[in-house]
Coordinates of C-alpha atoms and ligand atoms in Angstrom, one line a residue:
X1 CA 147.4 145.3 148.1
X2 CA 147.1 144.4 151.7
X3 CA 143.5 143.2 151.4
X4 CA 144.6 140.3 149.2
X5 CA 146.1 138.5 152.1
X6 CA 143.3 139.2 154.5
X7 CA 140.1 137.2 154.3
X8 CA 137.2 139.4 153.2
X9 CA 134.8 140.3 156.0
X10 CA 131.2 139.2 155.9
X11 CA 130.2 142.7 155.0
X12 CA 132.5 142.6 151.9
X13 CA 131.1 139.2 150.9
X14 CA 127.6 140.5 151.2
X15 CA 128.4 143.4 148.9
X16 CA 130.1 141.2 146.4
X17 CA 127.2 138.9 146.3
X18 CA 124.7 141.7 145.8
X19 CA 126.7 143.0 142.9
X20 CA 126.9 139.6 141.0
X21 CA 123.9 138.5 139.0
X22 CA 121.3 136.4 140.9
X23 CA 122.1 132.7 141.0
X24 CA 119.9 129.7 141.3
X25 CA 121.2 127.6 144.2
X26 CA 120.0 124.0 144.4
X27 CA 119.5 122.6 147.9
X28 CA 119.7 119.0 148.7
X29 CA 119.3 117.5 145.2
X30 CA 119.0 113.8 145.6
X31 CA 121.2 111.7 143.3
X32 CA 119.3 110.0 140.6
X33 CA 118.2 106.5 141.6
X34 CA 119.9 103.6 139.9
X35 CA 119.1 100.1 139.0
X36 CA 115.5 98.8 139.6
X37 CA 114.7 101.8 141.8
X38 CA 115.2 104.0 138.8
X39 CA 112.4 102.1 137.0
X40 CA 110.1 102.2 140.0
X41 CA 110.4 106.0 140.3
X42 CA 110.7 107.0 136.7
X43 CA 108.5 109.6 135.0
X44 CA 110.2 109.2 131.6
X45 CA 107.5 108.4 129.0
X46 CA 109.8 105.9 127.3
X47 CA 110.5 103.8 130.4
X48 CA 106.8 104.0 131.4
X49 CA 105.9 102.9 127.9
X50 CA 108.3 99.9 128.2
X51 CA 106.9 98.9 131.6
X52 CA 103.4 99.1 130.1
X53 CA 104.4 96.8 127.2
X54 CA 106.1 94.3 129.4
X55 CA 103.2 94.2 131.9
X56 CA 100.5 94.0 129.3
X57 CA 102.3 91.3 127.2
X58 CA 102.6 89.3 130.4
X59 CA 98.8 89.5 130.8
X60 CA 98.5 88.5 127.1
X61 CA 100.4 85.4 127.8
X62 CA 98.4 84.6 131.0
X63 CA 95.1 85.2 129.0
X64 CA 96.5 83.0 126.3
X65 CA 97.2 80.1 128.7
X66 CA 93.6 80.5 130.0
X67 CA 92.4 80.3 126.4
X68 CA 94.4 77.1 125.7
X69 CA 92.9 75.5 128.8
X70 CA 89.4 76.4 127.5
X71 CA 90.3 74.9 124.1
X72 CA 91.5 71.7 125.7
X73 CA 88.3 71.4 127.7
X74 CA 86.3 71.7 124.4
X75 CA 88.6 69.5 122.3
X76 CA 86.2 66.6 122.4
X77 CA 82.7 65.7 123.6
X78 CA 81.9 65.0 127.3
X79 CA 85.3 66.2 128.5
X80 CA 85.9 66.7 132.2
X81 CA 89.4 68.2 132.2
X82 CA 88.4 71.1 134.4
X83 CA 85.3 71.5 136.6
X84 CA 82.3 73.5 135.4
X85 CA 83.0 76.1 138.0
X86 CA 86.7 76.5 137.0
X87 CA 85.6 76.6 133.4
X88 CA 83.3 79.6 134.1
X89 CA 86.1 81.3 135.9
X90 CA 88.5 80.6 133.0
X91 CA 86.1 82.2 130.5
X92 CA 85.7 85.2 132.7
X93 CA 89.4 85.7 133.4
X94 CA 90.3 85.2 129.8
X95 CA 87.8 87.8 128.4
X96 CA 88.4 90.3 131.2
X97 CA 92.2 90.0 131.0
X98 CA 92.3 90.3 127.2
X99 CA 90.1 93.4 127.1
X100 CA 91.0 95.3 130.3
X101 CA 94.5 94.2 131.2
X102 CA 95.9 93.6 127.7
X103 CA 94.3 95.3 124.8
X104 CA 93.4 98.7 126.0
X105 CA 96.5 99.3 128.1
X106 CA 98.9 97.8 125.6
X107 CA 97.9 100.7 123.4
X108 CA 98.7 103.1 126.2
X109 CA 102.2 101.4 126.2
X110 CA 102.9 102.0 122.5
X111 CA 101.3 105.5 122.7
X112 CA 103.4 106.5 125.7
X113 CA 106.6 105.5 124.1
X114 CA 105.8 106.9 120.7
X115 CA 103.5 109.9 120.8
X116 CA 106.0 112.4 122.3
X117 CA 108.7 111.1 119.8
X118 CA 106.3 111.2 116.8
X119 CA 105.2 114.8 117.5
X120 CA 108.6 116.1 118.5
X121 CA 108.0 116.6 122.2
X122 CA 110.4 115.9 125.1
X123 CA 107.9 114.0 127.3
X124 CA 104.2 113.7 128.0
X125 CA 102.3 116.7 129.3
X126 CA 102.0 115.3 132.8
X127 CA 104.9 112.9 133.5
X128 CA 103.9 112.1 137.1
X129 CA 100.3 111.5 136.1
X130 CA 101.7 109.1 133.5
X131 CA 103.5 107.1 136.2
X132 CA 100.3 107.1 138.2
X133 CA 98.4 105.6 135.3
X134 CA 100.9 102.8 135.0
X135 CA 101.0 101.9 138.7
X136 CA 97.2 102.0 138.9
X137 CA 97.1 99.5 136.1
X138 CA 99.6 97.3 137.8
X139 CA 97.5 97.2 141.0
X140 CA 94.4 96.5 139.0
X141 CA 96.1 93.4 137.6
X142 CA 97.2 92.3 141.1
X143 CA 93.7 92.9 142.5
X144 CA 92.1 90.9 139.8
X145 CA 94.5 88.0 139.9
X146 CA 94.5 87.9 143.7
X147 CA 91.0 86.6 143.5
X148 CA 92.5 83.3 142.3
X149 CA 93.4 82.7 145.9
X150 CA 89.9 83.0 147.3
X151 CA 87.3 82.9 144.5
X152 CA 87.7 84.1 141.0
X153 CA 84.8 85.8 139.2
X154 CA 82.8 83.6 137.0
X155 CA 80.0 85.7 135.5
X156 CA 81.7 86.4 132.1
X157 CA 83.6 89.5 131.1
X158 CA 80.2 91.2 130.7
X159 CA 79.1 90.4 134.3
X160 CA 75.5 90.5 133.3
X161 CA 73.0 90.9 136.2
X162 CA 71.3 89.0 137.8
X163 CA 74.1 86.5 137.4
X164 CA 76.6 88.9 138.9
X165 CA 74.5 90.1 141.8
X166 CA 74.8 88.8 145.4
X167 CA 72.0 86.2 145.0
X168 CA 73.9 84.3 142.3
X169 CA 77.5 85.3 142.9
X170 CA 77.7 85.7 146.7
X171 CA 81.5 85.3 146.9
X172 CA 84.1 88.1 146.4
X173 CA 85.2 87.3 142.8
X174 CA 82.8 89.8 141.3
X175 CA 84.0 92.4 143.8
X176 CA 87.5 91.8 142.6
X177 CA 86.2 92.3 139.1
X178 CA 84.5 95.5 140.0
X179 CA 87.6 96.8 141.7
X180 CA 89.7 95.9 138.7
X181 CA 87.2 97.8 136.5
X182 CA 87.5 100.9 138.7
X183 CA 91.3 100.8 138.8
X184 CA 91.7 100.2 135.1
X185 CA 89.2 103.0 134.4
X186 CA 91.1 105.5 136.6
X187 CA 94.3 104.4 134.9
X188 CA 92.9 104.8 131.4
X189 CA 91.2 108.1 132.1
X190 CA 94.3 109.6 133.5
X191 CA 96.2 108.3 130.5
X192 CA 93.6 109.7 128.1
X193 CA 93.7 113.2 129.6
X194 CA 97.5 113.1 129.3
X195 CA 97.4 112.0 125.7
X196 CA 94.8 114.7 124.8
X197 CA 96.8 117.4 126.6
X198 CA 100.1 116.3 125.0
X199 CA 98.8 116.0 121.4
X200 CA 96.9 119.3 121.6
X201 CA 99.7 121.3 123.1
X202 CA 103.1 119.9 122.5
X203 CA 103.5 119.3 118.8
X204 CA 106.7 120.4 117.1
X205 CA 106.7 123.7 115.3
X206 CA 105.0 123.2 111.9
X207 CA 103.1 120.1 112.9
X208 CA 99.6 121.2 112.0
X209 CA 96.6 118.9 112.3
X210 CA 97.1 118.0 108.6
X211 CA 100.7 116.8 109.3
X212 CA 99.9 114.8 112.4
X213 CA 101.0 111.1 111.9
X214 CA 98.0 108.8 111.5
X215 CA 99.0 106.8 114.6
X216 CA 98.9 109.9 116.7
X217 CA 95.5 110.8 115.2
X218 CA 94.2 107.4 116.3
X219 CA 95.6 107.8 119.8
X220 CA 93.8 111.2 120.1
X221 CA 90.5 109.6 119.1
X222 CA 91.2 106.6 121.3
X223 CA 91.6 109.0 124.2
X224 CA 88.4 111.0 123.5
X225 CA 86.5 107.7 123.2
X226 CA 87.9 106.5 126.5
X227 CA 86.7 109.8 128.2
X228 CA 83.3 109.4 126.6
X229 CA 82.7 105.7 127.2
X230 CA 84.4 104.7 130.4
X231 CA 82.2 106.6 132.9
X232 CA 79.3 104.6 131.8
X233 CA 81.1 101.4 132.8
X234 CA 82.4 102.8 136.1
X235 CA 78.9 104.0 137.0
X236 CA 77.4 100.6 136.2
X237 CA 80.2 98.8 138.2
X238 CA 79.6 101.2 141.2
X239 CA 75.8 100.5 141.0
X240 CA 76.5 96.8 141.0
X241 CA 78.8 97.2 144.0
X242 CA 76.1 99.0 146.0
X243 CA 73.5 96.5 144.9
X244 CA 75.7 93.7 146.2
X245 CA 76.6 95.3 149.5
X246 CA 74.5 98.3 150.4
X247 CA 71.0 97.3 149.7
X248 CA 70.3 99.3 146.6
X249 CA 68.3 97.8 143.7
X250 CA 69.5 99.4 140.5
X251 CA 69.4 96.0 138.7
X252 CA 66.9 94.2 140.9
X253 CA 63.2 94.2 139.6
X254 CA 62.0 93.3 143.2
X255 CA 63.2 96.8 144.3
X256 CA 62.1 98.6 141.1
X257 CA 65.4 98.2 139.2
X258 CA 66.1 96.5 135.9
X259 CA 68.7 94.0 134.8
X260 CA 68.4 95.5 131.3
X261 CA 69.8 98.7 132.7
X262 CA 73.1 96.9 133.2
X263 CA 73.2 95.8 129.6
X264 CA 72.5 99.3 128.3
X265 CA 75.2 100.9 130.5
X266 CA 77.6 98.1 129.7
X267 CA 77.2 98.3 126.0
X268 CA 77.1 102.0 125.9
X269 CA 80.7 101.6 127.0
X270 CA 81.2 98.2 125.3
X271 CA 80.8 99.1 121.7
X272 CA 83.0 102.2 121.7
X273 CA 85.4 100.0 123.6
X274 CA 85.9 97.8 120.5
X275 CA 86.8 100.9 118.6
X276 CA 89.0 102.1 121.4
X277 CA 90.9 98.8 120.7
X278 CA 90.8 98.7 117.0
X279 CA 91.3 102.4 115.9
X280 CA 94.9 102.5 117.2
X281 CA 95.5 99.2 115.3
X282 CA 94.3 101.0 112.2
X283 CA 96.8 103.7 113.1
X284 CA 99.7 101.3 113.2
X285 CA 98.7 99.8 109.8
X286 CA 98.6 103.4 108.4
X287 CA 102.1 104.0 109.6
X288 CA 103.7 100.7 108.5
X289 CA 102.2 100.2 105.0
X290 CA 103.5 103.4 103.4
X291 CA 107.0 102.9 104.8
X292 CA 107.3 99.4 103.3
X293 CA 105.5 100.2 100.1
X294 CA 107.9 103.1 99.6
X295 CA 104.9 105.4 98.8
X296 CA 103.1 108.1 100.6
X297 CA 99.9 107.0 102.4
X298 CA 97.0 107.2 100.0
X299 CA 94.2 109.4 101.2
X300 CA 95.6 110.8 104.4
X301 CA 92.7 113.1 105.0
X302 CA 90.1 110.4 104.3
X303 CA 91.9 108.0 106.8
X304 CA 92.0 110.7 109.5
X305 CA 88.4 111.8 108.9
X306 CA 87.1 108.2 108.8
X307 CA 88.8 107.6 112.2
X308 CA 86.7 110.5 113.6
X309 CA 83.6 109.3 111.8
X310 CA 83.9 105.7 113.2
X311 CA 84.4 107.0 116.7
X312 CA 81.3 109.1 116.5
X313 CA 79.2 106.3 115.0
X314 CA 80.4 103.8 117.5
X315 CA 78.5 105.7 120.2
X316 CA 75.2 105.1 118.4
X317 CA 75.2 101.3 117.9
X318 CA 75.4 99.8 121.4
X319 CA 72.0 98.1 121.4
X320 CA 73.0 95.7 118.6
X321 CA 74.4 93.7 121.4
X322 CA 70.8 93.5 122.8
X323 CA 68.8 92.5 119.8
X324 CA 67.4 89.5 121.7
X325 CA 66.0 91.6 124.6
X326 CA 62.4 92.8 124.5
X327 CA 62.8 95.9 122.3
X328 CA 60.5 97.8 120.0
X329 CA 61.0 97.0 116.3
X330 CA 61.7 100.6 115.4
X331 CA 64.6 100.6 117.9
X332 CA 65.9 97.4 116.5
X333 CA 65.8 98.9 113.0
X334 CA 67.6 102.0 114.2
X335 CA 70.5 100.0 115.7
X336 CA 70.7 97.8 112.7
X337 CA 71.0 100.7 110.3
X338 CA 73.5 102.7 112.5
X339 CA 75.6 99.5 112.6
X340 CA 75.6 99.2 108.9
X341 CA 76.7 102.8 108.5
X342 CA 80.0 102.1 110.3
X343 CA 81.0 99.8 107.5
X344 CA 81.3 102.9 105.2
X345 CA 84.2 104.8 106.9
X346 CA 85.8 101.4 107.7
X347 CA 85.6 100.5 104.0
X348 CA 87.2 103.8 103.1
X349 CA 90.2 102.9 105.2
X350 CA 90.5 99.4 103.6
X351 CA 90.5 100.9 100.1
X352 CA 93.0 103.5 101.0
X353 CA 95.4 100.9 102.4
X354 CA 95.0 98.8 99.3
X355 CA 95.7 101.9 97.2
X356 CA 98.8 102.6 99.3
X357 CA 100.2 99.1 98.5
X358 CA 99.1 99.3 94.9
X359 CA 102.1 99.5 92.6
X360 CA 104.4 100.2 95.5
X361 CA 107.9 98.8 95.6
X362 CA 107.0 96.5 98.5
X363 CA 109.6 95.3 100.9
X364 CA 108.4 92.1 102.5
X365 CA 109.7 92.7 106.0
X366 CA 108.0 91.2 109.0
X367 CA 106.2 94.4 110.1
X368 CA 104.7 94.8 106.7
X369 CA 103.5 91.2 106.6
X370 CA 101.8 91.4 110.0
X371 CA 100.2 94.8 109.1
X372 CA 99.0 93.6 105.7
X373 CA 97.2 90.7 107.5
X374 CA 94.8 93.2 109.2
X375 CA 92.9 94.3 106.1
X376 CA 92.3 90.6 105.1
X377 CA 91.4 89.2 108.5
X378 CA 89.5 92.3 109.7
X379 CA 87.3 92.3 106.7
X380 CA 86.2 88.7 107.5
X381 CA 85.2 89.9 111.0
X382 CA 83.6 93.0 109.6
X383 CA 81.4 91.1 107.2
X384 CA 80.3 88.7 109.9
X385 CA 79.6 91.9 112.0
X386 CA 77.4 93.3 109.3
X387 CA 75.6 90.0 109.2
X388 CA 75.1 90.1 113.0
X389 CA 73.8 93.6 112.7
X390 CA 70.8 92.3 110.7
X391 CA 68.6 91.6 113.8
X392 CA 66.7 88.6 112.4
X393 CA 70.1 86.9 111.8
X394 CA 71.3 87.9 115.2
X395 CA 68.1 86.3 116.7
X396 CA 69.4 83.0 115.2
X397 CA 73.0 83.1 116.1
X398 CA 73.2 85.3 119.2
X399 CA 75.3 83.7 121.9
X400 CA 76.6 81.1 119.6
X401 CA 80.2 80.4 118.5
X402 CA 79.4 82.4 115.3
X403 CA 79.7 85.5 117.6
X404 CA 82.9 84.2 119.1
X405 CA 84.3 83.7 115.6
X406 CA 83.2 87.3 114.7
X407 CA 84.9 89.1 117.5
X408 CA 88.1 87.1 117.3
X409 CA 88.5 87.9 113.6
X410 CA 88.2 91.6 114.4
X411 CA 90.1 91.6 117.7
X412 CA 92.8 89.0 117.1
X413 CA 92.9 88.8 113.3
X414 CA 92.7 92.5 113.0
X415 CA 93.9 93.8 116.3
X416 CA 96.6 91.5 117.5
X417 CA 98.3 91.0 114.1
X418 CA 98.6 94.8 113.8
X419 CA 99.9 95.0 117.3
X420 CA 102.7 92.6 116.5
X421 CA 103.4 94.5 113.4
X422 CA 103.9 97.5 115.7
X423 CA 106.2 95.5 117.9
X424 CA 108.5 94.4 115.0
X425 CA 108.4 97.9 113.6
X426 CA 109.2 99.9 116.7
X427 CA 111.3 97.4 118.6
X428 CA 114.5 98.7 117.0
X429 CA 113.7 102.2 118.2
X430 CA 113.1 101.0 121.8
X431 CA 116.1 98.7 122.1
X432 CA 118.6 99.7 119.4
X433 CA 118.4 96.2 117.8
X434 CA 116.3 94.6 115.1
X435 CA 114.3 91.5 115.8
X436 CA 115.2 88.5 113.7
X437 CA 113.4 88.5 110.3
X438 CA 113.6 84.7 110.0
X439 CA 111.9 84.1 113.3
X440 CA 109.5 86.9 112.6
X441 CA 108.3 85.3 109.4
X442 CA 108.1 81.8 111.0
X443 CA 106.0 83.4 113.8
X444 CA 103.8 85.0 111.2
X445 CA 103.0 81.9 109.3
X446 CA 102.4 79.8 112.4
X447 CA 100.1 82.5 113.7
X448 CA 98.3 83.0 110.5
X449 CA 97.6 79.3 109.9
X450 CA 96.9 78.7 113.6
X451 CA 94.6 81.6 113.8
X452 CA 92.4 80.7 110.9
X453 CA 92.3 77.0 111.9
X454 CA 91.1 78.1 115.3
X455 CA 88.4 80.5 114.4
X456 CA 87.2 79.8 110.8
X457 CA 85.5 76.6 111.9
X458 CA 83.9 78.4 114.8
X459 CA 81.6 80.0 112.3
X460 CA 80.3 76.6 111.3
X461 CA 80.1 75.4 114.9
X462 CA 78.0 78.5 115.7
X463 CA 75.7 78.1 112.7
X464 CA 75.1 74.5 113.7
X465 CA 74.0 75.7 117.1
X466 CA 76.9 75.5 119.4
X467 CA 76.3 78.0 122.3
X468 CA 78.9 80.4 123.4
X469 CA 80.5 79.8 126.9
X470 CA 79.3 76.2 126.9
X471 CA 81.3 73.8 129.2
X472 CA 80.8 70.5 127.4
X473 CA 78.7 68.9 124.6
X474 CA 77.4 65.5 123.7
X475 CA 79.0 63.5 120.9
X476 CA 75.6 63.4 119.1
X477 CA 75.8 67.2 118.7
X478 CA 78.2 66.8 115.8
X479 CA 80.4 69.6 117.0
X480 CA 83.4 67.3 117.9
X481 CA 85.3 67.8 114.7
X482 CA 85.0 71.5 114.6
X483 CA 86.2 71.8 118.1
X484 CA 89.1 69.4 117.6
X485 CA 90.3 71.4 114.6
X486 CA 89.9 74.6 116.6
X487 CA 91.9 73.2 119.5
X488 CA 94.8 72.0 117.3
X489 CA 94.8 75.4 115.6
X490 CA 94.9 77.2 118.9
X491 CA 98.1 75.4 119.9
X492 CA 99.7 76.3 116.5
X493 CA 98.7 79.9 117.2
X494 CA 100.2 79.7 120.7
X495 CA 103.5 78.4 119.3
X496 CA 103.5 81.2 116.8
X497 CA 103.1 83.8 119.6
X498 CA 105.9 82.2 121.6
X499 CA 108.2 82.4 118.6
X500 CA 107.7 86.2 118.7
X501 CA 108.2 86.3 122.5
X502 CA 111.4 84.3 122.1
X503 CA 112.5 86.6 119.3
X504 CA 111.9 89.7 121.4
X505 CA 114.0 88.3 124.3
X506 CA 116.8 86.9 122.1
X507 CA 117.1 90.0 120.0
X508 CA 117.6 92.2 123.0
X509 CA 121.3 91.0 123.1
X510 CA 121.8 89.3 119.8
X511 CA 119.8 91.3 117.3
X512 CA 121.4 93.2 114.5
X513 CA 122.3 96.8 115.6
X514 CA 119.6 99.0 114.2
X515 CA 120.9 102.6 114.0
X516 CA 118.5 105.4 114.3
X517 CA 116.5 104.7 111.2
X518 CA 116.6 101.1 109.9
X519 CA 113.4 101.3 107.8
X520 CA 114.0 104.7 106.1
X521 CA 110.8 105.7 107.7
X522 CA 108.8 109.0 107.5
X523 CA 108.1 110.2 111.0
X524 CA 110.1 112.0 113.7
X525 CA 110.8 109.2 116.1
X526 CA 113.4 107.9 113.6
X527 CA 115.3 111.2 113.8
X528 CA 116.6 110.5 117.3
X529 CA 119.1 107.7 118.3
X530 CA 117.8 104.2 119.2
X531 CA 117.1 104.0 122.0
X532 CA 116.5 107.8 122.3
X533 CA 118.2 109.9 125.0
X534 CA 116.2 110.8 128.0
X535 CA 115.3 114.3 126.6
X536 CA 114.5 112.8 123.2
X537 CA 115.4 115.8 121.1
X538 CA 118.4 118.1 121.4
X539 CA 116.9 120.2 118.7
X540 CA 113.3 119.8 117.6
X541 CA 113.2 119.9 113.8
X542 CA 110.6 122.1 112.1
X543 CA 108.0 120.0 110.4
X544 CA 107.1 121.0 106.8
X545 CA 105.1 118.0 105.6
X546 CA 103.5 114.8 106.6
X547 CA 106.8 113.0 106.1
X548 CA 109.4 115.1 108.0
X549 CA 112.2 112.5 107.7
X550 CA 111.9 112.6 103.9
X551 CA 112.2 116.4 104.0
X552 CA 115.3 116.2 106.2
X553 CA 116.9 113.7 103.8
X554 CA 116.1 115.9 100.8
X555 CA 117.7 118.8 102.7
X556 CA 120.9 116.8 103.2
X557 CA 120.9 115.8 99.6
X558 CA 120.6 119.4 98.4
X559 CA 123.2 120.9 100.8
X560 CA 125.8 118.1 100.6
X561 CA 125.1 117.0 97.1
X562 CA 125.0 113.4 98.0
X563 CA 122.1 111.1 98.9
X564 CA 121.4 110.8 102.6
X565 CA 120.9 107.2 103.7
X566 CA 119.6 108.3 107.0
X567 CA 119.6 111.6 108.8
X568 CA 119.8 111.9 112.6
X569 CA 120.2 114.3 115.3
X570 CA 123.9 114.4 116.4
X571 CA 124.3 111.9 119.1
X572 CA 124.4 113.5 122.5
X573 CA 127.1 112.3 124.9
X574 CA 125.5 109.8 127.2
X575 CA 125.6 110.4 130.9
Ligands
HEM1 C1 81.6 96.4 111.0 C2 81.8 96.5 112.3 C3 81.1 95.6 113.3 C4 79.8 95.3 113.5 C5 78.7 95.7 112.5 C6 79.7 94.5 114.7 C7 78.5 93.9 115.1 C8 78.4 93.1 116.2 C9 77.2 92.6 116.8 C10 75.8 92.8 116.2 C11 77.5 91.8 117.9 C12 76.5 91.1 118.8 C13 76.4 89.7 118.5 C14 75.6 89.0 119.5 O1 75.8 89.3 120.7 O2 74.8 88.2 119.1 C15 78.9 91.9 118.1 C16 79.6 91.3 119.1 C17 80.9 91.6 119.4 N1 81.8 92.4 118.7 FE1 81.4 93.3 116.9 N2 80.9 94.4 115.2 C18 81.8 95.1 114.5 C19 83.2 95.3 114.7 C20 83.8 94.9 115.9 C21 85.1 95.2 116.3 C22 86.0 96.1 115.5 C23 85.4 94.6 117.4 C24 86.6 94.6 118.3 C25 87.7 95.3 118.0 C26 84.2 93.9 117.8 C27 84.1 93.1 118.9 C28 83.0 92.5 119.3 C29 82.9 91.7 120.6 C30 84.0 91.6 121.6 C31 81.6 91.1 120.6 C32 81.1 90.2 121.6 C33 80.3 90.9 122.6 C34 79.8 90.0 123.6 O3 80.5 89.6 124.5 O4 78.6 89.7 123.5 N3 83.3 94.0 116.8 N4 79.5 92.7 117.1
CU2 CU1 79.0 96.5 119.2

């Protein structure tokens, strides 16, 4: 026909267009950023998770160096390695770094990486909010450490008034601390809302509450506790800020305020905070033990329920940090008893973990060894905690090294060991390579010996009266030997940590290639390749039990008639 050689008129084009189905036309799509810019602009939960982990482990190392300087200063009597002012700053930076810049956000790092994968989702509910959480944390760290260049805070990580008010801490260090608190709070709250929305709404088909992995349970409760506890701290920090700069007197008796108000607000946040840190560690242990014991977790429901119970009870015990303040005896008794009660759900967990290991065919891999250290070391800290909760005992040992020993047994002995278990366990998923087992075991034994050498003797130092946060002591005090042992232990512990850091860096290129499921694990993150593709799941498997990977393997066995070593989603072509 003639028309074939003639270009169609605009009118014809318009008619043709109207007849064809509607199309989506993309205008001006920018090419995806590459290199470091792609990290800066990412909203992928896995990349954000990795940035969280790198940032928070960096703070862990900085906080660790501060701890070693503290230990050097205390190694012997009448030491003057650092000035008293620098010492106070070191203690404050160490405590604040470990709690606010390391422990709470490192959990957000693991959770960011793992929660969507474990529940069969393609990302977090609000990916941009997620990036916002990370960058707020980043700037919180910068704000806090920038104070080193003018005047670091020195009122302890608890910033008790009146020490932290403008009369006693006139320079800007406390303000940097307050700003850091505000920024980490905003970061954690945004993260918590994101985890809650994700876990409630984005689980794979079939993943009922009774099939939710225990780590995900612990992250859900961690998030709710953050939402409940953090506002109390932000309010207190804001009041301190206005007291310092705008003439209010919330904490100043001269203007009708009360320094005790700070303590109440701080510990109303502070005790839930310890469970914010430790419950996810319990979650890691509950994931790792059954995999390496080759048995289902014992008492799934009891472990999940005890997580909720501990979280609830943790809101009722804050004044056990204030037993030495003027308080009516009936109130002291209430807080003593409520503290005792927490030992019950905690004990339930311990027994369930032991029952999980009992008669299992245990594989002594590094993640298992680190995870199994938690029940042992945490129980020591739990028992000293119950002792401290008896208020006449607390009257004797409050603010001594006994308390320092207590909370390091729970936080480092329980917490950090479990965290490193998580690192060895999930590293192959994140990087595609296994960490070295030999270095892992070396690291464990150095850390285990170093940790106990550092902190066991601190119970004795505390019982013989050594005060917490003290700068130096006389030779006649008799504390010299305890402290020397403790300092030597802390360096063994430090070397142990460095072995794992070296292992993580070395294995990035040299580690054994992992495949998607090196541990023959139970949960969905092992179904996708290591590292997972950007969209995580091409198809989202239907979940039929607590151990979906076991079901998938059984399915392969029954359809192909041969045992499935691992099962995996077909590898998608990489872009
Ligand atoms: C059985 C459970 C626990 C009980 C009964 C308990 C009890 C106590 C008590 C009574 C104190 C106050 C000591 C004093 O100031 O004289 C204290 C301090 C402390 N506890 Fe616990 N605790 C328990 C578990 C934990 C856990 C799991 C963590 C952390 C993950 C933790 C971290 C701390 C910290 C950081 C302090 C020091 C607070 C400060 O700066 O004064 N505790 N604990
Ligand atoms: Cu407490």
